[in-house]
Coordinates of C-alpha atoms in Angstrom, one line a residue:
Chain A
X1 CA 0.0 0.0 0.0
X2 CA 1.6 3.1 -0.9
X3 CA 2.1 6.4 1.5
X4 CA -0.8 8.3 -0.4
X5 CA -3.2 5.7 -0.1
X6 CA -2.3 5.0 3.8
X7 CA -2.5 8.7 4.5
X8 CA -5.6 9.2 2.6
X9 CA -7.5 6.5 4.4
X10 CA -6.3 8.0 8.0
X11 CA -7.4 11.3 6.5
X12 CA -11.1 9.6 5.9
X13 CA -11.0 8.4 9.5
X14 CA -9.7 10.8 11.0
X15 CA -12.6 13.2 9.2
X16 CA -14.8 10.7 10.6
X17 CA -14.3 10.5 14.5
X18 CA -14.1 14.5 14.1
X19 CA -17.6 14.5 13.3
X20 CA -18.4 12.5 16.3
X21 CA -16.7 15.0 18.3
X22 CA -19.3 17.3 17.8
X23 CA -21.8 16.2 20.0
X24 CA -21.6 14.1 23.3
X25 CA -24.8 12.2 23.3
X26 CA -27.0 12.4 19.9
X27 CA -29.1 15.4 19.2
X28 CA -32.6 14.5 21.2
X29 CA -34.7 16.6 18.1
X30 CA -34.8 18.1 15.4
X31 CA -34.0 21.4 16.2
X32 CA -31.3 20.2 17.7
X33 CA -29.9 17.8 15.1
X34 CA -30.4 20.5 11.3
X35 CA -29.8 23.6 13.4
X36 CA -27.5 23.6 16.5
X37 CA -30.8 24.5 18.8
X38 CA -30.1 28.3 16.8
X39 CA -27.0 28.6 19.3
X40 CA -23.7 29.2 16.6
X41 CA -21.5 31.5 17.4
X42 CA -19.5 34.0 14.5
X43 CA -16.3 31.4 15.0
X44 CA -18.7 28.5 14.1
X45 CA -20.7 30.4 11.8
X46 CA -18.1 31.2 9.4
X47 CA -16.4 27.7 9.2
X48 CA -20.0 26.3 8.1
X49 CA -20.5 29.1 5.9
X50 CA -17.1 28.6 4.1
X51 CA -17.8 24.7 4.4
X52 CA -20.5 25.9 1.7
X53 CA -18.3 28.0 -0.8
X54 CA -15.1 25.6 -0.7
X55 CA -16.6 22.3 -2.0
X56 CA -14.8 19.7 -4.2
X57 CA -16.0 21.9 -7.0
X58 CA -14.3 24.4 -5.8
X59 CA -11.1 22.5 -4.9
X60 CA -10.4 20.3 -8.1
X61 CA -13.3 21.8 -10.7
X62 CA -11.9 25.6 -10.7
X63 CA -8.4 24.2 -11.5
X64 CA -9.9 22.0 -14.4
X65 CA -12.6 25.2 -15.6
X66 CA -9.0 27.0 -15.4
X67 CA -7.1 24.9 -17.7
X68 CA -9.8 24.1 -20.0
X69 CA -12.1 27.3 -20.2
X70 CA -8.8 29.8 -19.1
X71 CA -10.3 33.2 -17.6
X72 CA -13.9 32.4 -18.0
X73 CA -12.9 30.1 -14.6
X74 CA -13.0 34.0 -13.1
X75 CA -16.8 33.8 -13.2
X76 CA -17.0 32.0 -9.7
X77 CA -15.0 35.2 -7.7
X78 CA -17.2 38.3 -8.0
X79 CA -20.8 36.1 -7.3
X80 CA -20.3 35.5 -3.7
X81 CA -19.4 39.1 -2.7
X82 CA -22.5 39.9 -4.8
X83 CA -24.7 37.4 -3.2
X84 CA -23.3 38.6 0.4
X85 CA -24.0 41.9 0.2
X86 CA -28.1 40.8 -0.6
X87 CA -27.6 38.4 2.3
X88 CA -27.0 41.3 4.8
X89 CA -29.8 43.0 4.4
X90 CA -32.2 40.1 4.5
X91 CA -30.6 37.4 6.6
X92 CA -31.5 39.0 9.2
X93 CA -35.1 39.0 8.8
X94 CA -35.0 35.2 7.8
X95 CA -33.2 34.5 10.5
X96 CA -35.9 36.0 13.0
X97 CA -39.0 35.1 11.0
X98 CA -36.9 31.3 11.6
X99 CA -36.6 31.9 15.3
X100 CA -40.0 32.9 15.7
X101 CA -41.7 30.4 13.6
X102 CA -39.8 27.4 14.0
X103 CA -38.3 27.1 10.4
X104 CA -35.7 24.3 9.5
X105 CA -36.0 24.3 6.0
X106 CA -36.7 26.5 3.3
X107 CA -39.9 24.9 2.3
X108 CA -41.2 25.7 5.9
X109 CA -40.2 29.6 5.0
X110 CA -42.6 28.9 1.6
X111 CA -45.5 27.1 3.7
X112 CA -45.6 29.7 5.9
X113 CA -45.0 33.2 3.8
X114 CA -46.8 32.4 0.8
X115 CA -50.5 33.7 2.3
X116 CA -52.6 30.5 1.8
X117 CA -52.3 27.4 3.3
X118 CA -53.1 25.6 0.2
X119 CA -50.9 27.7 -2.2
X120 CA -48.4 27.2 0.5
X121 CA -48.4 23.6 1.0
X122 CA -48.2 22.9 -2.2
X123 CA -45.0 25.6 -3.2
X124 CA -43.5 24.3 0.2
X125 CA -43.9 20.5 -1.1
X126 CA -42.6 21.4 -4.8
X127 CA -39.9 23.7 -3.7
X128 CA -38.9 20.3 -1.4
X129 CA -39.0 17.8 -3.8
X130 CA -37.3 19.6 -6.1
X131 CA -34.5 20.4 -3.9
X132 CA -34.3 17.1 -3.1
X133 CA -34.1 15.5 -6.6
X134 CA -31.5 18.3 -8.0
X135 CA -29.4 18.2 -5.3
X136 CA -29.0 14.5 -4.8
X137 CA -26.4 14.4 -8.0
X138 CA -24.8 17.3 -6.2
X139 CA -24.4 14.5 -3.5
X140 CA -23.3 12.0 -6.1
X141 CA -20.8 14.3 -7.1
X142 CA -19.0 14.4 -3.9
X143 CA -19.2 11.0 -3.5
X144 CA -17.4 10.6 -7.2
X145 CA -14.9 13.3 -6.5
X146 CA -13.3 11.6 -3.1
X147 CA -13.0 8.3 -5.5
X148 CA -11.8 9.9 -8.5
X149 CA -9.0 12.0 -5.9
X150 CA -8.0 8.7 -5.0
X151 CA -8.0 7.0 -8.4
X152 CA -6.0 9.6 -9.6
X153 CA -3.2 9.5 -7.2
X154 CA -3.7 5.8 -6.5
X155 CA -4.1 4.7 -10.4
X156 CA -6.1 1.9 -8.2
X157 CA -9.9 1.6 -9.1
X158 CA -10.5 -1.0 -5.7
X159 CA -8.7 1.6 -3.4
X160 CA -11.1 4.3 -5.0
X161 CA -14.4 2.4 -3.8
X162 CA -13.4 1.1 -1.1
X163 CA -12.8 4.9 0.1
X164 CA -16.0 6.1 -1.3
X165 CA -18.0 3.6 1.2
X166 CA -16.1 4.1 3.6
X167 CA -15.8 7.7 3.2
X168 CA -19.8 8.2 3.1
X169 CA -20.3 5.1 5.7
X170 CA -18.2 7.3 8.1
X171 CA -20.3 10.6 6.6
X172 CA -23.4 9.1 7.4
X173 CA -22.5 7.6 10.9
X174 CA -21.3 11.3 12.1
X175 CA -24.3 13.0 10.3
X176 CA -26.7 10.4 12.3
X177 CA -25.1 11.2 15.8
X178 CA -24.0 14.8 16.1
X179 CA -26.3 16.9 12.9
X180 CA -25.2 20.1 12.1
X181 CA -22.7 20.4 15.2
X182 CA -20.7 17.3 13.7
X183 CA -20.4 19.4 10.1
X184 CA -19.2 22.3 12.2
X185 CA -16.5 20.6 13.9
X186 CA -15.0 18.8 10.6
X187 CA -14.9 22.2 8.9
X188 CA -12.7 24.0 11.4
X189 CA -10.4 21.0 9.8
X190 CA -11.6 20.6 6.2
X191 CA -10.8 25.2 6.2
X192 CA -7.7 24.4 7.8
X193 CA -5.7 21.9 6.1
X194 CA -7.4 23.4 2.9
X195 CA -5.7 26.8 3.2
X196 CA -2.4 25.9 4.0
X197 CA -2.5 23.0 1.4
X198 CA -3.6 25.8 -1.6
X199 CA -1.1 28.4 -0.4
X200 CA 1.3 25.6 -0.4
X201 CA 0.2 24.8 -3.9
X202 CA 0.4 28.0 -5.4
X203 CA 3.4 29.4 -4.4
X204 CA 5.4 25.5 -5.3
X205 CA 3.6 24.7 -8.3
X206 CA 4.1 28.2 -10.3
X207 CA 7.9 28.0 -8.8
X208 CA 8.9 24.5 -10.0
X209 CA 7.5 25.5 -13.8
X210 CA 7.7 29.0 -14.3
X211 CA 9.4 30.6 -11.6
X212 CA 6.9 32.2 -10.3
X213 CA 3.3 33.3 -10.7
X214 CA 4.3 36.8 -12.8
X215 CA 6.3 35.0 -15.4
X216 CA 4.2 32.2 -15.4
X217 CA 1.2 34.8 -16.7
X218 CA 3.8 36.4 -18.9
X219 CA 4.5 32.9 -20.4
X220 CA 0.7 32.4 -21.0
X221 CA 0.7 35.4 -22.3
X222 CA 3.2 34.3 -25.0
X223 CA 2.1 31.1 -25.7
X224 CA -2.0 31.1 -25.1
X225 CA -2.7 33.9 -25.3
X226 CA -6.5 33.1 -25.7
X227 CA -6.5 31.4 -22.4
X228 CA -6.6 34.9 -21.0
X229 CA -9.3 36.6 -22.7
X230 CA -12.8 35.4 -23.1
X231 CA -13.7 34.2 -26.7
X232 CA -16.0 32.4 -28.4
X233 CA -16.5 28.2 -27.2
X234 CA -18.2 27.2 -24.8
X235 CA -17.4 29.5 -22.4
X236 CA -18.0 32.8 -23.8
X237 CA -18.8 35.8 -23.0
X238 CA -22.6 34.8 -22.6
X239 CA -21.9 32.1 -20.4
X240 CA -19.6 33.9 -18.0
X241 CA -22.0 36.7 -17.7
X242 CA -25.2 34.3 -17.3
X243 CA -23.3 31.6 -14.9
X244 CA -22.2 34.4 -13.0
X245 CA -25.9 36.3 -12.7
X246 CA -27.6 33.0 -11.9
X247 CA -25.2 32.3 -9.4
X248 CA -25.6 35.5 -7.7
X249 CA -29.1 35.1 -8.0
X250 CA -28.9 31.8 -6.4
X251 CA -27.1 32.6 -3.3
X252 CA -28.1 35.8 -2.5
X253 CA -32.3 34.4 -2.5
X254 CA -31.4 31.2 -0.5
X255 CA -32.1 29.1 -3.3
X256 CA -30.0 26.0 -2.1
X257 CA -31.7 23.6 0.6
X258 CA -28.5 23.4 2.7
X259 CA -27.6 26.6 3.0
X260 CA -30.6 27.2 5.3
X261 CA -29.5 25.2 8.0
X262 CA -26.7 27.4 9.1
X263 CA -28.2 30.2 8.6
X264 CA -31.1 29.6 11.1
X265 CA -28.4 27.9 13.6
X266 CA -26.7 31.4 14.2
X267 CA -27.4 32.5 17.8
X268 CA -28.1 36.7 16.6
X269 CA -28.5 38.1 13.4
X270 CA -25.0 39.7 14.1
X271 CA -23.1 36.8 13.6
X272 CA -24.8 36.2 10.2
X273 CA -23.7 40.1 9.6
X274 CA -20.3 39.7 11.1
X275 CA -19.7 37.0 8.2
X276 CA -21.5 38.2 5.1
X277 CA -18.8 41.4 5.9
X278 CA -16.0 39.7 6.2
X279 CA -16.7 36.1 4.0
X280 CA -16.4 37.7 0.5
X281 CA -12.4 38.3 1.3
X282 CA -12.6 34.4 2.6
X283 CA -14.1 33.6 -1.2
X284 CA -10.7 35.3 -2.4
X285 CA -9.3 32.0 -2.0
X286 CA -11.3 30.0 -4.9
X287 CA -8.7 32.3 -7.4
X288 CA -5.9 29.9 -5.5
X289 CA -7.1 26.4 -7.5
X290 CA -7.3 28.2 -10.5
X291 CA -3.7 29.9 -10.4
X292 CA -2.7 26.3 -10.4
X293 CA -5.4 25.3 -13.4
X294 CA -3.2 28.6 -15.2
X295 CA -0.5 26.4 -14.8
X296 CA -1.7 23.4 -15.4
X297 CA -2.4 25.5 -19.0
X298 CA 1.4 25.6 -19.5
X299 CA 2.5 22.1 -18.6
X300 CA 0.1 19.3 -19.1
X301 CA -1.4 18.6 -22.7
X302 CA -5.1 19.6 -23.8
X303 CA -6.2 16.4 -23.6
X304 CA -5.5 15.8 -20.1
X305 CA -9.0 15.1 -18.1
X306 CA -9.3 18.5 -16.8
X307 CA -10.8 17.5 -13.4
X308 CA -7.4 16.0 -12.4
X309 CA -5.1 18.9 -13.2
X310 CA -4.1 19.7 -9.5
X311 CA -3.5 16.7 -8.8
X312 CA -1.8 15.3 -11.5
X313 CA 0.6 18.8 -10.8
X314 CA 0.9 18.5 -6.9
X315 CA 2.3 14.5 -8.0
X316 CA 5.1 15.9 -10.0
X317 CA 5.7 18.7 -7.5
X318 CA 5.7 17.5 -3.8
X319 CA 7.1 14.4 -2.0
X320 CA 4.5 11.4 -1.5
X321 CA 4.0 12.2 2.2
X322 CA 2.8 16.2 1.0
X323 CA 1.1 14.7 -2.2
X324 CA -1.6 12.9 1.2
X325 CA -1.7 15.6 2.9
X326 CA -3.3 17.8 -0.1
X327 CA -5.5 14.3 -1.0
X328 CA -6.7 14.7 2.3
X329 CA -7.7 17.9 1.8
X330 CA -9.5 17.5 -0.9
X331 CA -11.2 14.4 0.4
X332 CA -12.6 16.9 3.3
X333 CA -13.5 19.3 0.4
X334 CA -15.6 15.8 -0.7
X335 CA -17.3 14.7 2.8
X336 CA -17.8 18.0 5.1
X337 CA -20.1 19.3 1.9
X338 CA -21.9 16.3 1.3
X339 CA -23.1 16.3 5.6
X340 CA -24.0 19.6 4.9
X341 CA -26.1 18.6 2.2
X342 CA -27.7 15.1 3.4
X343 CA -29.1 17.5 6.0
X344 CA -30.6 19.9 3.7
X345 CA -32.2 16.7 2.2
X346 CA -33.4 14.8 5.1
X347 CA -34.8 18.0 6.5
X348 CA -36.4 18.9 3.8
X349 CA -38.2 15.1 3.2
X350 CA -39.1 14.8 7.6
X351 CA -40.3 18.7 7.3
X352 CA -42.3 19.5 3.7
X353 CA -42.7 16.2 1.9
X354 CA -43.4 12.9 4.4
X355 CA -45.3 15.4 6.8
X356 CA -45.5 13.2 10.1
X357 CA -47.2 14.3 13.0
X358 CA -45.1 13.3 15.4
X359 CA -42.3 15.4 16.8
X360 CA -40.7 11.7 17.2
X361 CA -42.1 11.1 13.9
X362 CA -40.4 13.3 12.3
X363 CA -37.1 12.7 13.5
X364 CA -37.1 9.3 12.7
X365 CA -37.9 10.1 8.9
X366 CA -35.3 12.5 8.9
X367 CA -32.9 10.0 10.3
X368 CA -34.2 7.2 8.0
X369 CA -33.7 9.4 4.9
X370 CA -30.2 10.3 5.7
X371 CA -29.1 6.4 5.3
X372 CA -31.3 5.9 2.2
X373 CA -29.8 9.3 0.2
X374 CA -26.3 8.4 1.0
X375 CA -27.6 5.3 -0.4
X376 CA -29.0 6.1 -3.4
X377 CA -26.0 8.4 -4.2
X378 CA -24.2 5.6 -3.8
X379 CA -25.9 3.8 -5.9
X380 CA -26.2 6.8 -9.0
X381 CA -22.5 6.4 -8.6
X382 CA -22.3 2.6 -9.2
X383 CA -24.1 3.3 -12.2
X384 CA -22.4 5.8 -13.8
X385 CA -19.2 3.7 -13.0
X386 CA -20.8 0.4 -14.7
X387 CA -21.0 2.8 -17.8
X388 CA -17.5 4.3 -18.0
X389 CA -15.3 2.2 -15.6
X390 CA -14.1 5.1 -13.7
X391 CA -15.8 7.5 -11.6
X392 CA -15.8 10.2 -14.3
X393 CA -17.3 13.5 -13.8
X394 CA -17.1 17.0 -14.6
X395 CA -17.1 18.8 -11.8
X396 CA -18.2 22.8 -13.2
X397 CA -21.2 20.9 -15.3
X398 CA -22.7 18.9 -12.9
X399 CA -22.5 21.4 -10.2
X400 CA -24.3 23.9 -12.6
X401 CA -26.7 21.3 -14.2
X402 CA -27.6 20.2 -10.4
X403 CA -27.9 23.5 -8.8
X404 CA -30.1 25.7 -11.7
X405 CA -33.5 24.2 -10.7
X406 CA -32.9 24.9 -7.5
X407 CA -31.9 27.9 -8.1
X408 CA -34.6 29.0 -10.7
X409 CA -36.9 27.6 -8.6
X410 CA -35.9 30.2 -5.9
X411 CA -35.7 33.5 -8.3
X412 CA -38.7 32.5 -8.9
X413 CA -40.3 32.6 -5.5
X414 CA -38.3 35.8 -5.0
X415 CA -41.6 37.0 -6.7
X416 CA -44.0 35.5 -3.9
X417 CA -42.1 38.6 -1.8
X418 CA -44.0 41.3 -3.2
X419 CA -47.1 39.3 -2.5
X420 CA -45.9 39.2 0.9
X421 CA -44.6 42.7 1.1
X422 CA -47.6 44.0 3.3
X423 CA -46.9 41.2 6.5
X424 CA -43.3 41.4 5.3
X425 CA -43.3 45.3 6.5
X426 CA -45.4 44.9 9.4
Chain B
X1 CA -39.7 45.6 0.8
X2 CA -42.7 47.1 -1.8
X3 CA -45.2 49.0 -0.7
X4 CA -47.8 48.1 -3.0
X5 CA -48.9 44.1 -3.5
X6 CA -48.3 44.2 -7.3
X7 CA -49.6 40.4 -8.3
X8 CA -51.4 37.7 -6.5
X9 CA -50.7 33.7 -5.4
X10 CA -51.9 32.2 -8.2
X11 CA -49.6 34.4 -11.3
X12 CA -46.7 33.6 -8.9
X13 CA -47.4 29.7 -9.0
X14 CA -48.3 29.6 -12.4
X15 CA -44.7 31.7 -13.3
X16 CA -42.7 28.9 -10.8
X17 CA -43.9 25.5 -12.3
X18 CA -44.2 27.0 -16.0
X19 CA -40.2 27.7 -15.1
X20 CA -39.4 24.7 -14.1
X21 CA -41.0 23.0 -16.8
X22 CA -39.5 24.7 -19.5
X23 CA -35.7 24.1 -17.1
X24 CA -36.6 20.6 -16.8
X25 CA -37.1 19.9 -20.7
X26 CA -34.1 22.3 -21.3
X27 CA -31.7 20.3 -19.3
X28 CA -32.9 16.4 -19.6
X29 CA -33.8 17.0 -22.9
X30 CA -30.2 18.8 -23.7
X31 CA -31.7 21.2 -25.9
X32 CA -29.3 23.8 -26.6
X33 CA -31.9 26.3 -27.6
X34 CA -30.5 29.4 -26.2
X35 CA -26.6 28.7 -27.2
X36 CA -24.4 29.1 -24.1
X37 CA -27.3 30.9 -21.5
X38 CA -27.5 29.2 -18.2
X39 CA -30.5 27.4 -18.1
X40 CA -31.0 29.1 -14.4
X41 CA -31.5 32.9 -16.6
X42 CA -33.4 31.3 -19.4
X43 CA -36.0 30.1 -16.7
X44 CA -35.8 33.6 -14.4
X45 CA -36.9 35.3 -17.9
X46 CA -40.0 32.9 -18.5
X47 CA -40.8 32.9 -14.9
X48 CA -40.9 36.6 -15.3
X49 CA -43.3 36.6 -18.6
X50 CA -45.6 34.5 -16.9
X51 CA -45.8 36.3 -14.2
X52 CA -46.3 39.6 -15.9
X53 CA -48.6 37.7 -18.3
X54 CA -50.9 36.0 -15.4
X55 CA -50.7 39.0 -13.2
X56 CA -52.1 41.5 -16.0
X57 CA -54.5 38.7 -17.0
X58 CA -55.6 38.7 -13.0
X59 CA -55.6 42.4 -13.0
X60 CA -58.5 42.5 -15.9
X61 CA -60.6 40.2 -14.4
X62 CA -60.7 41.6 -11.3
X63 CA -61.9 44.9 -12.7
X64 CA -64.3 43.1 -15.4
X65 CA -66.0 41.9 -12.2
X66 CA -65.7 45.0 -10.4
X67 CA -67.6 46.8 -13.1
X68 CA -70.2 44.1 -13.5
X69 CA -70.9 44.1 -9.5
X70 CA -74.4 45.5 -8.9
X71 CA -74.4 48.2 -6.1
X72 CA -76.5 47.3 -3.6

C-alpha cells in the first residue's frame, strides 16, 4: 500500500471521528440535530459558511474550468461578494422570522410566507421535492470526486471504492449522531488543512515550472494567449456573464436547501452580519485552484481530463508524504459538503414532503432518509461507474446542471415577496 | 420591501412551475436552444413573462367583475 493511499484512508477516519466529536450524546430533536438549537456562534458560523463555498468543486473543478475554459474560470469570484451583500440586508429577517416560527428548512419559510395554506403547502412540497431530486447528484458528485482524488493519485480503481464507502459510511454515521454540530466541527479542519494545502500549492507549483506566478502569466501570455481573454466556445462571454448572474441570484435568495440550515443555527443576526462582511475576502481563496489550473495550461497537454489537473501537478511537484496531505484535503473538500447537504435533504423530506405528526415522527424520517440518500448516491454512482469504468465526472457541469433548478426555482419565489410585502413590513 | 402588493398567489405559482418546466425539458432534454445561457436565466426570464402575463391577466378580471358588480 503506498504512502498516499495509507494517509488518505487515515485522513477519511480521522474526518470521521471529528464529526463525532461534535456532539456528546446524539441530538434528542430536530431542532437540535439540522440547526445547532439556533446557538452558533460568529467562529462557528463562518467555518460552516465557508464549508458551503469551498466544496470539491471548488477544490479540483476551478483548477480543471482554469485549464480548459482559461479566464472564464474568473466567473466564480465576484458572485459570492455579490450574493453577500443581498444576504446582509435580508438574513437577518429570515433568521428572525426562523426563530420565531420554528423554520428548518426552506420549504417551511414557503409554507408559511406564501398567504394560503393551500398555495403554501403545495410551493412548500414542490420547492422540497425539487431540492431534493436536483441536489441528490450534487451529493453523487462528492461522492465521485473523493474516488476519482483517489484513483487519480492511486491509479487503483479497488482503493477508490473502497474509500467512497467508507468515506460516506463514516459521513453518514457522524451526520446520524452529532447533525449540524458534527459538520461544524469537521470544517474548522476541512478550512484548515485546505488553506495551507492551496497556499502551499500556489506558491510550489508556479515556482517549480515557471518561476513564479508573474512569469508564469507572462508565459501564458506568450504562448496562449486566448486562455486569458474570453472568446468564443463554450465558455463565452454569454456564459460567463449568465453563470455568473444565476449564481448571484442563487445565493443571494437562498435558493440552495443546505444553506438554510446554518443560517437559522446562528445565535443573533450579528453573527450572520459579522460574516457576510468579512466572508467575500474568505471567497478570495477560490482564485488559488485556478492559479494552479493557469499552470496546469502551461504544462500538461489539452487532452488531459481537466478535473485532475491539480493533482496530476501537486504529484510531479511535492514528496508522497505532501502529495496525502493535499488528497486529504480535498477528500474533506468531498465529505464536510456532502453532511452539509444530506441534512438539507433529510430535513427537507421529515419537514415539507413525508409530513409526520409526530415530533418523534419526524425525527425518525429525517434519520431514515439520511441512510437511504447516501444510499441512493451511492448507488447513482455505481451506475455511472458500470457505464465508463471510472468515476468520471465534470465537476463545473454537474455542479451547474444540479444546482439551476434549484436555483430557478428560488428567483422565482423571490416573486412571492412582493405578494408578501404588506406582513413582510409589518 | 414594496409597498404596494403588485400580483397575487396564483400568477406567482403559475410563473414557478411554467419555469421549471421549461428548465426541466431544457436540461434532460439537452436542448441547446438558447446557445451558451445558463439554463437558471433562461427560466428567471419565463418565470418573469408569466408572471407579468398572469398578473395582467388577473388584474382584468378583477376589474371586469368590479364593473359588472351591482351596487347594492
Amino acid at each position: 500500500m503506498s504512502t498516499v493511499l495509507v494517509i488518505a484512508f487515515v485522513g477519511i477516519v480521522f474526518i470521521g471521528v471529528l464529526g463525532f466529536l461534535g456532539r456528546r450524546r446524539p441530538a434528542a430533536n430536530l431542532t437540535e440535530w439540522t440547526v445547532g438549537g439556533r446557538q452558533v456562534g460568529a467562529v462557528t458560523m463562518w467555518f460552516l459558511q465557508a464549508g458551503e463555498i469551498f466544496t470539491t468543486f471548488t477544490f479540483l473543478g476551478m483548477a480543471g474550468l482554469a485549464f480548459s475554459g482559461g479566464v472564464a474560470a474568473v466567473y466564480a469570484l465576484p458572485y459570492v461578494p455579490i450574493a453577500y451583500a443581498v444576504l446582509f440586508f435580508i438574513a437577518k429577517r429570515l433568521w428572525s422570522l426562523g426563530r420565531e416560527r420554528g423554520y428548518l428548512t426552506q420549504g417551511d419559510y414557503l409554507e408559511d410566507r406564501f398567504g394560503s395554506r393551500t398555495l403554501g403547502t403545495l410551493s412548500g412540497t414542490l420547492s422540497a421535492v425539487l431540492g431534493v431530486v436536483f441536489v441528490l447528484p450534487y451529493l453523487q458528485l462528492q461522492i465521485t470526486g473523493l474516488g476519482l482524488i483517489v484513483k487519480l493519485v492511486t491509479g487503483n480503481a479497488a482503493s477508490s471504492t473502497i474509500s467512497m464507502v467508507v468515506g460516506f459510511v463514516l459521513v453518514v454515521a457522524f451526520v446520524l449522531w452529532a447533525g449540524l454540530r458534527g459538520v461544524a466541527v469537521t470544517s474548522y479542519f476541512k478550512d484548515a488543512i485546505m488553506l495551507v494545502v492551496l497556499v502551499v500549492l500556489i506558491v510550489a507549483i508556479p515556482v517549480h515550472f515557471s518561476g513564479g506566478i508573474p512569469a508564469m502569466f507572462q508565459r501564458i501570455q506568450q504562448l496562449h494567449p486566448a486562455a486569458l481573454t474570453l472568446h468564443a466556445g463554450p465558455n463565452d462571454q454569454v456564459w460567463f456573464f449568465s453563470s455568473m448572474v444565476v449564481s448571484a441570484i442563487g445565493v443571494a435568495l437562498m435558493t440552495l436547501p443546505h444553506q438554510w440550515a446554518p443560517l437559522l443555527s446562528a445565535r443573533d443576526p450579528q453573527v450572520l452580519r459579522k460574516n457576510y462582511t468579512w466572508m467575500p475576502l474568505y471567497g478570495v481563496c477560490i482564485a488559488f485552484p485556478m492559479i494552479v489550473g493557469f499552470a496546469a495550461i502551461l504544462v500538461l497537454s489539452k487532452n488531459t481530463s481537466a478535473n485532475g489537473v491539480l493533482l496530476t501537478l501537486t504529484q510531479q511537484v511535492l514528496p508522497p508524504w505532501a502529495v496525502g496531505l493535499i488528497v486529504v484535503a480535498a477528500i474533506a473538500t468531498a465529505m464536510v459538503p456532502a453532511a452539509g447537504i444530506m441534512i438539507g435533504i433529510s430535513s427537507l423530506v421529515a419537514r415539507n414532503i413525508v409530513r409526520t405528526r409526530s415530533d418523534r415522527g419526524q425525527f425518525w424520517v429525517n434519520h431514515g432518509t439520511v441512510v437511504v440518500a447516501c444510499a441512493l448516491a451511492l448507488v447513482l454512482v455505481a451506475r455511472s461507474y458500470a457505464r465508463t469504468h471510472s468515476p468520471t465526472c465534470c465537476f463545473s457541469h454537474i455542479a451547474e446542471q444540479c444546482s439551476s433548478l434549484p436555483r430557478t426555482c428560488w428567483a422565482c419565489c423571490a416573486n412571492a415577496w412582493s405578494a408578501r410585502c404588506r406582513s413582510w413590513r409589518a | 420591501m414594496l409597498r404596494k402588493r403588485l400580483v397575487g398567489k396564483v400568477p406567482i405559482l403559475a410563473g414557478l412551475i411554467v419555469a421549471e418546466v421549461v428548465v426541466i425539458w431544457l436540461t434532460f432534454g439537452k436542448i441547446h436552444l438558447f446557445g451558451t445561457w445558463n439554463v437558471g436565466m433562461v427560466g428567471l426570464g419565463v418565470n418573469v413573462v408569466v408572471v407579468v402575463g398572469a398578473g395582467l391577466i388577473e388584474r382584468a378580471l378583477a376589474q371586469r367583475t368590479a364593473a359588472t358588480a351591482v351596487p347594492e
